[in-house]
Structures are given as C-alpha cells and as structure tokens.
XYZ file of C-alpha atoms in Angstrom:
389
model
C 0.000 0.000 0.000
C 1.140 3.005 -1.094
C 2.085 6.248 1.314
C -0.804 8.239 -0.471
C -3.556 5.860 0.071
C -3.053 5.972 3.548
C -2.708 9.759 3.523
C -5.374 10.548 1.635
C -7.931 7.403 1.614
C -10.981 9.595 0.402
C -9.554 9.803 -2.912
C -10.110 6.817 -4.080
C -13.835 6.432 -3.166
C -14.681 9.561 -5.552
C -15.679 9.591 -8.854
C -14.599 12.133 -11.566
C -17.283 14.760 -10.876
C -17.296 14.495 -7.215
C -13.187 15.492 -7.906
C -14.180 18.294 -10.469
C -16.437 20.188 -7.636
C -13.509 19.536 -4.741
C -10.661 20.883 -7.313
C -12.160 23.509 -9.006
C -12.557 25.857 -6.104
C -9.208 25.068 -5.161
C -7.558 26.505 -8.610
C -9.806 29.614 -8.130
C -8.191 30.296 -4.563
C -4.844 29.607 -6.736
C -5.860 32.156 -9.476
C -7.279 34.602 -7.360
C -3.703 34.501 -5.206
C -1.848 34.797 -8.448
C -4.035 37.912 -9.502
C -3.540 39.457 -5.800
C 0.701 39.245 -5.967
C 0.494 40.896 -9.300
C -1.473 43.561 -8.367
C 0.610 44.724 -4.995
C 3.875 43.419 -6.595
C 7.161 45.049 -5.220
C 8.751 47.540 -6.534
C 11.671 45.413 -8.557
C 9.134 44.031 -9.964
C 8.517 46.809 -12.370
C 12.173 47.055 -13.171
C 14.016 46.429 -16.377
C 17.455 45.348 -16.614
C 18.857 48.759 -17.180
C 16.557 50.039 -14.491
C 17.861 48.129 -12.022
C 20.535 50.150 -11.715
C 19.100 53.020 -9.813
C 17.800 50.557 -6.859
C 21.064 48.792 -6.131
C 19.212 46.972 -3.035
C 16.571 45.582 -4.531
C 16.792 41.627 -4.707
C 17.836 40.419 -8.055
C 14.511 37.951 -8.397
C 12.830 36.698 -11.772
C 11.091 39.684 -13.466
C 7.969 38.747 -15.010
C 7.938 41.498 -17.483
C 11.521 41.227 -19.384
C 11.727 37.418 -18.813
C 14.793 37.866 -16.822
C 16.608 35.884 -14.377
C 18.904 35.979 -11.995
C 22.248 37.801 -12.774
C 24.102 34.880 -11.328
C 22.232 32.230 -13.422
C 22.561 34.122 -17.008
C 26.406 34.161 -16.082
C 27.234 30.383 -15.833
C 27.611 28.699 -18.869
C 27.489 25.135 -20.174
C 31.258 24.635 -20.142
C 34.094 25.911 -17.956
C 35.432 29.232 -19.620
C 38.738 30.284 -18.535
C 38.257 33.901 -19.626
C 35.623 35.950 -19.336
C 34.235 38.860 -21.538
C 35.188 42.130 -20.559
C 32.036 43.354 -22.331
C 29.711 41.294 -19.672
C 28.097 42.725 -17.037
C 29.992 41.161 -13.674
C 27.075 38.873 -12.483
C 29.284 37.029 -9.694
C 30.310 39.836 -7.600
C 28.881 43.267 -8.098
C 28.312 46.318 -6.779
C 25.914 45.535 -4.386
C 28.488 43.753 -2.998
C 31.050 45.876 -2.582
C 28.244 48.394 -0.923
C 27.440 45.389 1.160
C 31.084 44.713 2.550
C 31.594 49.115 2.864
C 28.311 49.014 5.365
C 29.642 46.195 7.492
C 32.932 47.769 8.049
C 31.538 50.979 8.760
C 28.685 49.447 11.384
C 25.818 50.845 9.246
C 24.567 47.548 7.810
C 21.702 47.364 9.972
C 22.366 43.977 11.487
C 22.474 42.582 15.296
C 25.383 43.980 18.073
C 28.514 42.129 17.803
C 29.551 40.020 21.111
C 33.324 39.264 21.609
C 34.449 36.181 21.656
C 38.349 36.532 21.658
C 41.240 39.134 22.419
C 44.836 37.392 21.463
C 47.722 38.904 20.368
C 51.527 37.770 19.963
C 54.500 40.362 19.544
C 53.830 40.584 15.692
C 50.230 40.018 15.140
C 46.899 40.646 17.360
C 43.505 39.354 16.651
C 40.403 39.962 18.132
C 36.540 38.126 17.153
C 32.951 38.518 17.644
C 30.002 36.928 16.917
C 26.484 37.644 16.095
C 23.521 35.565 15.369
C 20.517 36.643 13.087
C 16.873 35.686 13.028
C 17.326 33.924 10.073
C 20.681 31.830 8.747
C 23.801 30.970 10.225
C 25.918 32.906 12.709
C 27.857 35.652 11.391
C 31.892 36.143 12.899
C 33.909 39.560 12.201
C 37.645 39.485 13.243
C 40.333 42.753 13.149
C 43.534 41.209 12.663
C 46.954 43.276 12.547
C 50.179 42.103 11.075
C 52.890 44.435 11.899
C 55.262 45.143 9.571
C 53.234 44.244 6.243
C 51.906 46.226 3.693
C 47.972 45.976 2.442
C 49.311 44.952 -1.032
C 51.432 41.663 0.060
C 48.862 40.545 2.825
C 46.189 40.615 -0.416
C 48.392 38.927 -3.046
C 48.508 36.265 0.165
C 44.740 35.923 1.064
C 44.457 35.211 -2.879
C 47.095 33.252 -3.735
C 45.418 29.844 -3.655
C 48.588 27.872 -5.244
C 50.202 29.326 -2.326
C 47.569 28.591 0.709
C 48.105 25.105 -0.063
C 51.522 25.700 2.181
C 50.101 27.099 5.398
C 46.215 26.278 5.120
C 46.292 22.483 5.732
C 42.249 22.174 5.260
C 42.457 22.872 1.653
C 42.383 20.370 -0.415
C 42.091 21.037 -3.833
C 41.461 24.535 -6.103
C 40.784 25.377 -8.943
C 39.979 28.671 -11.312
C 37.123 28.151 -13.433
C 36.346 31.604 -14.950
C 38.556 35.110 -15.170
C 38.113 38.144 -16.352
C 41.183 40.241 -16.693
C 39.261 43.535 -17.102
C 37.802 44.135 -13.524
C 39.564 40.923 -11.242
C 36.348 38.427 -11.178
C 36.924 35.110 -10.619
C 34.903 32.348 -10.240
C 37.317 29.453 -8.166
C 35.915 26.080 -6.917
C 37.486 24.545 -3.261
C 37.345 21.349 -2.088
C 38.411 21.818 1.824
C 38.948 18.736 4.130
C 36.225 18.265 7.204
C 36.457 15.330 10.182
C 36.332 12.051 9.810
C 32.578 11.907 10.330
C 31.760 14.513 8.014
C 32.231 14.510 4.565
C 34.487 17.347 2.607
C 32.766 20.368 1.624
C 33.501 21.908 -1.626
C 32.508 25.435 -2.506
C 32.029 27.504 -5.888
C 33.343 31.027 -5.355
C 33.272 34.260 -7.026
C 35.645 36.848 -6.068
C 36.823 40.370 -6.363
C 38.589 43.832 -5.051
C 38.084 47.110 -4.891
C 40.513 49.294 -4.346
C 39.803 52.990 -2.553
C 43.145 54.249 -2.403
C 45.082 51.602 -0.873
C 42.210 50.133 1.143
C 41.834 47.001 -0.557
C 37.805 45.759 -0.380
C 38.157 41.429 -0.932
C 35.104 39.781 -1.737
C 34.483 36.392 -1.894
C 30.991 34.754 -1.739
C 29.278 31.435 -3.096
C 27.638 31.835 -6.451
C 25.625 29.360 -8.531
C 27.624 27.270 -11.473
C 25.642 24.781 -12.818
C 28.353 23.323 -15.479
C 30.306 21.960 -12.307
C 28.057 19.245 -11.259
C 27.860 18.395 -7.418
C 29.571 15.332 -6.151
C 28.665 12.506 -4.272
C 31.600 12.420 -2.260
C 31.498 16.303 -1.331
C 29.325 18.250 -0.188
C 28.709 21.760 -2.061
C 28.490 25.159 0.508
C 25.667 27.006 -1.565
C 25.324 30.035 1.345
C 29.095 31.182 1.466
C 30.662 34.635 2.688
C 33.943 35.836 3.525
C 35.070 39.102 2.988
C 38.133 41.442 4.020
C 38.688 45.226 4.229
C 42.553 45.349 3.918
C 44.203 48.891 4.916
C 47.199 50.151 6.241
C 47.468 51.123 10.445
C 49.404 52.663 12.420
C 52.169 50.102 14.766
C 51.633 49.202 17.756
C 55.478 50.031 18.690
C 54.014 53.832 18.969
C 56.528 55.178 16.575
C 53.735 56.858 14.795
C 54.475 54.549 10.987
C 51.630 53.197 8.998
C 53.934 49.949 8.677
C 51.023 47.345 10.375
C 48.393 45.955 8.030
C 45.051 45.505 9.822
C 41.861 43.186 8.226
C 38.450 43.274 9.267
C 37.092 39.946 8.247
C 33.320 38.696 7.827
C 32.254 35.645 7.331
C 29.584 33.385 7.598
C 28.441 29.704 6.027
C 26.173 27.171 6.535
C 28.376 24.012 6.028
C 24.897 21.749 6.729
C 25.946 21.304 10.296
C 23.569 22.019 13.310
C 24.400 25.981 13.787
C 24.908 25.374 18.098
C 27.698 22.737 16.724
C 29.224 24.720 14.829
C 29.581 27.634 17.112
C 31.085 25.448 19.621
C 33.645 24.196 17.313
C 34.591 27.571 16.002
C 35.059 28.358 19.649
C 37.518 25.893 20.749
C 39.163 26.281 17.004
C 39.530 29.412 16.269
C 42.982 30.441 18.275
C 44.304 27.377 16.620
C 43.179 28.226 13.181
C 44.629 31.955 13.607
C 47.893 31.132 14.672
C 48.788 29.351 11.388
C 47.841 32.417 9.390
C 50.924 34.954 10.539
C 53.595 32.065 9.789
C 51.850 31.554 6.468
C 52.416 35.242 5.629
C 55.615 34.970 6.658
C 56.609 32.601 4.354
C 55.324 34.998 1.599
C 57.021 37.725 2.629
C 60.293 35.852 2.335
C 59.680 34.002 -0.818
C 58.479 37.266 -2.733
C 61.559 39.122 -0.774
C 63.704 36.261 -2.477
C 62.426 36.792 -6.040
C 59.437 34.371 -6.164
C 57.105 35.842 -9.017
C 53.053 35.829 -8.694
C 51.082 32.691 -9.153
C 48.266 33.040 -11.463
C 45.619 33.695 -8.736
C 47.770 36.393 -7.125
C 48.124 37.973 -10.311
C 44.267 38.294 -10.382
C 44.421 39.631 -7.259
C 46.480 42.944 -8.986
C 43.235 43.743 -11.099
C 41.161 46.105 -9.123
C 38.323 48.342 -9.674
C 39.424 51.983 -8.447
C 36.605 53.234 -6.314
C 36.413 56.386 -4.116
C 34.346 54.353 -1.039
C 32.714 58.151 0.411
C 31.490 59.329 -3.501
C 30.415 55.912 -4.292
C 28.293 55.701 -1.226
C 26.839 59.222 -1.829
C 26.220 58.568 -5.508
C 23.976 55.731 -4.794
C 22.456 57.380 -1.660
C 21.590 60.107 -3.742
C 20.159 58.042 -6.341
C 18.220 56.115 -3.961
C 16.571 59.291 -3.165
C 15.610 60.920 -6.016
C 14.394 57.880 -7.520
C 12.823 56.648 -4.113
C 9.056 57.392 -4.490
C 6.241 54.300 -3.656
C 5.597 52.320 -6.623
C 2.084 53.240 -7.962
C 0.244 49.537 -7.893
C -2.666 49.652 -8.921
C -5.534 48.819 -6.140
C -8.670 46.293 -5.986
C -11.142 47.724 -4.493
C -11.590 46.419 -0.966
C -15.198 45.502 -1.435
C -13.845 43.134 -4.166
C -11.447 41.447 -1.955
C -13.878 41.050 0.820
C -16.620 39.633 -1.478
C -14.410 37.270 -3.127
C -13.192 35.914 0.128
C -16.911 35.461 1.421
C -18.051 33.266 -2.266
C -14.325 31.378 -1.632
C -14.972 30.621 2.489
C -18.699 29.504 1.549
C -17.145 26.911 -1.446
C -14.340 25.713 0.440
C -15.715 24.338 3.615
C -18.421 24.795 6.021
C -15.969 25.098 9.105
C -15.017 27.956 11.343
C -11.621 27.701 10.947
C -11.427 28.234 7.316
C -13.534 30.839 7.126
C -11.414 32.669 9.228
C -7.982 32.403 7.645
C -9.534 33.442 4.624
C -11.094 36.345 6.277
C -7.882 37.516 7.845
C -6.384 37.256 4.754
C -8.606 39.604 2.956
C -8.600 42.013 5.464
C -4.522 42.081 5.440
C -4.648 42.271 1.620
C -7.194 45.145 2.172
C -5.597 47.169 4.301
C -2.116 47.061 1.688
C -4.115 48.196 -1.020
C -5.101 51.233 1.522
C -1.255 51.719 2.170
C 0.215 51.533 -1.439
C-alpha cells in the first residue's frame, strides 16, 4: 500500500465529478492569489534590466515582465570558460556587494550587536573576534587582525594566492579557477576543503573580487551558482558562502607613529549543513588554533616574494582592481536612492472586491469555522495594503 492511500484514503472512493467540484474551487483560490501578488507586486518588480541600476538593493529575483533571471544564473555557462568577456556585465560579484562589505565595516549595515568572543595577540600580530547571530541563517563572525610590519598589497596577493595557501592552510584540499576576467579581477574558483572524519568534505564555488579605494583594498568572496560543475557525491557543495576582508594600512603598535602594520576586518559566515549550536562550539575551541597558522603563512610569503618568487596566477588576479572612491560611491547611490525613491504606484482592488471574493471562496471551500477565518484575515490584510500603497 502506497504512502498516499493511507494519507489521503478519500480519494479513491470519488468519482470524476465528485473530484471536479472539490478541485475547481481550489484553482480559483490559486488564481485569485496569483491575480492578488500581481497587483501589490514590489517595486523590482517593475524594473528592467537597465533600471535596475538606480535601486542597487533591490533583490535580483525573476522579473515577469523582461523574462529575466537571476544575474548569477545568465552568467554560468554550459562549459568551464577560462576567460571571461570584458564586455559582460559582472554577475558574480557586483556592486551591491562591494556596498554590502563598505556598510559592514563601517557598522551601518543594519544587522544585530557584535559580542566578543576573543582578544589574542603575539609580539607581531593581534587578533580579536565577535560573533552575532541573526533571526534567520547561520551565525555571522567579524575578526580585526593586525600584522605588523606588512603592507595591504602583500597581505592581499597572500589571502588570494590559492597555489600558495596550499603551504600554510592544511584544510584545503584542492582549487581550482574556473572563470577570469582580466578587465575588472572576477573570478569564479571552486574549493574542495577537508572536514572530520565523520563529516564529509565540503567543496565550494566562489566568485571573487577587489576594490581598491586608495590603498584600502575591499576582498570579496561569496558562493555563487555554477551549474556546469556538477555536485559530487563524495562532497558536499556550501551554496550560502561569505567571507570578505577590508585590507588597509594602520598605524604600529610600537608607537613610533608609521603606517607599517596591516590591519583586516574579516566577515564571514556559512552554513556548512551542520547544526548551527555545533558549529559555534567548534569555532570556539578552534579558532585560536586556526589563527595562529595564518601569521607564519604570511611569513613565508614575505620571504619568498623578498627572495624573487614571481606571482602565481591567482595572485596575479588579485592585482586587477576596480578603483573606487568608497565616500562618492556611497553618496552617488544614496543620492540616487533618493531621487528615484518614491512608492511604486500599484494599482488597487477595491476592498469591497477582496472582501466579497473571500466570502463566495470561504462559503465553497468548507463549512468550518476555521477556514472561514484564515480566509477572512487574509482579505482584510490584503485590504488594508491596497489602503497603504
């Protein structure tokens, strides 16, 4: 016996017209929810591509009208390319991004406080971490770390240099570029990193670039969606990835008053498929660990580029950067934001409409109290949008 039949037994007492009358009100509720979300759609719902431009926050969702999808989806391809165009729009990591990673470092991205979870420091590095958890999705981390003695350029040649990490960052397994595009920096890499015994390796698709505002050096990398690299059985693929540095010169800690320490603010946050509380606790017991192999890592760079070591092919990426002024950027799109900020101008159903329908729907549906009632609320909720928009 199948899982249905016991699930739904009724089903296979009625006849064809008895499932007509029990169906057909249930594609009307359907229609008459389609009709609804049309009518009070969002505002990036009216966009075009071009127009998307002036609302840089609005979520990059399928658009109805231009048949368009997601900028991240009409950027994979079928095969791996090793190049990209320099005449494509940058679909991996955009803009938004980089406005993303400026908020967090400035404390004006809106999110929860930051708790500390860590003050360490040795004679040539420090490193301090906190943690915050959302409502929704996995906890979030920021570190400051200082190097002293390092300049912003060599610590992000290092952070990028992924035939180099192999040497210090003993959880990386494998790497690999799949796409670059040597006008702006993007690059779309795919890691394979090693994970306990009991746990299987987690491999990630990422898409990475800088800006650069004047020597402070804005890394991001983030998971993005590649459909020509087919998921594994043996690994298991990181879809919600981010890990992102600000990278700028700071003054030493020896008090001499030389911008000759390189500090990065670091924020990151996954969901590796393990149960969040888990994962906290293992970051916490980690993380010292973890840090302490980064400064001899550098280290090692510093000394082989000191002894004439040329640039790997990801660190050579890692020299493409898109020149930005951070304060005009941030104006020009706050500005924009604000002329072009009015309520979009949805069209409203009457409320009488709304009401009526829901009384015909409640009275087809079911005789019971409950029903009625959700269906109620729901037209009164509906209602009282159309009032606000």
């Amino acid at each position: 016996m199948g899982l249905s039949s016991l699930v739904f037994p009724e089903f296979h007492t009625l006849g064809f017209s008895d499932l007509l009358v029990f169906v057909a009100p249930l594609w009307i509720a359907v229609a008459a929810g389609v009709l609804v979300g049309w009518v009070w759609r969002p505002k990036w719902a009216y966009l075009s591509g071009d127009d998307s431009k002036l609302f840089p926050d609005s979520p990059k969702f399928f658009n109805p009208l231009n048949l368009q999808l997601p900028t991240s989806i009409l950027k994979t391809s079928s095969h791996v390319n090793p190049s990209l165009s320099s005449n494509e729009k940058s679909g991996f990591v955009t803009d938004d991004d980089f406005r993303h990673l400026w908020k967090l470092v400035e404390v004006k991205d809106g999110g929860p406080c930051w708790i500390q979870m860590m003050d360490r420091s040795t004679p040539t590095f420090s490193y301090q971490a906190w943690r915050r958890d959302p409502e929704n999705g996995p906890p979030q981390y920021r570190s400051r770390t200082v190097f002293e003695d390092a300049t912003p350029e060599m610590v992000r040649d290092f952070f990028w240099d992924d035939e180099f990490r192999s040497k210090w960052d003993d959880m990386l397994l494998y790497s690999s570029t799949l796409e670059r595009c040597k006008s702006t920096g993007t690059m779309v890499v795919q890691w394979v990193r090693k994970f306990p015994f009991f746990c299987s390796d987690r491999e990630y698709i990422i898409g990475r670039r800088i800006w650069d505002a004047s020597r402070v050096f804005y890394c991001i990398t983030k998971g993005v969606q590649y459909p020509s690299v087919p998921r594994q059985n043996k690994q298991r693929r990181v879809d919600l990835y981010y890990s992102s540095w600000c990278i700028r010169a700071v003054e030493s800690k020896r008090g001499d008053g030389e911008m000759t320490s390189c500090e990065v603010l670091l924020f990151h946050h996954e969901d590796m498929g393990i149960p969040w509380e888990i994962a906290k606790l293992g970051v916490r017991q980690g993380m010292w660990g973890a840090v302490k192999k980064i400064e001899p890592g550098l280290r090692a760079y510093q000394r082989a580029k000191a002894a004439g070591a040329g640039l790997s092919p990801s660190a050579s990426m890692a020299q493409i950067n898109t020149k930005v002024s951070a304060e005009e950027f941030m104006n020009e799109r706050d500005s924009i934001a604000e002329v072009t900020g009015e309520k979009p101008t949805g069209k409203s159903i009457p409320k009488i409409l709304v009401v009526g329908g829901a009384i015909v729907l409640a009275c087809t549906l079911d005789k019971g109290l409950l029903t009625k009632a959700v269906i109620f609320g729901v037209a009164r909720r509906f209602a009282r949008m159309g009032k606000r928009m």
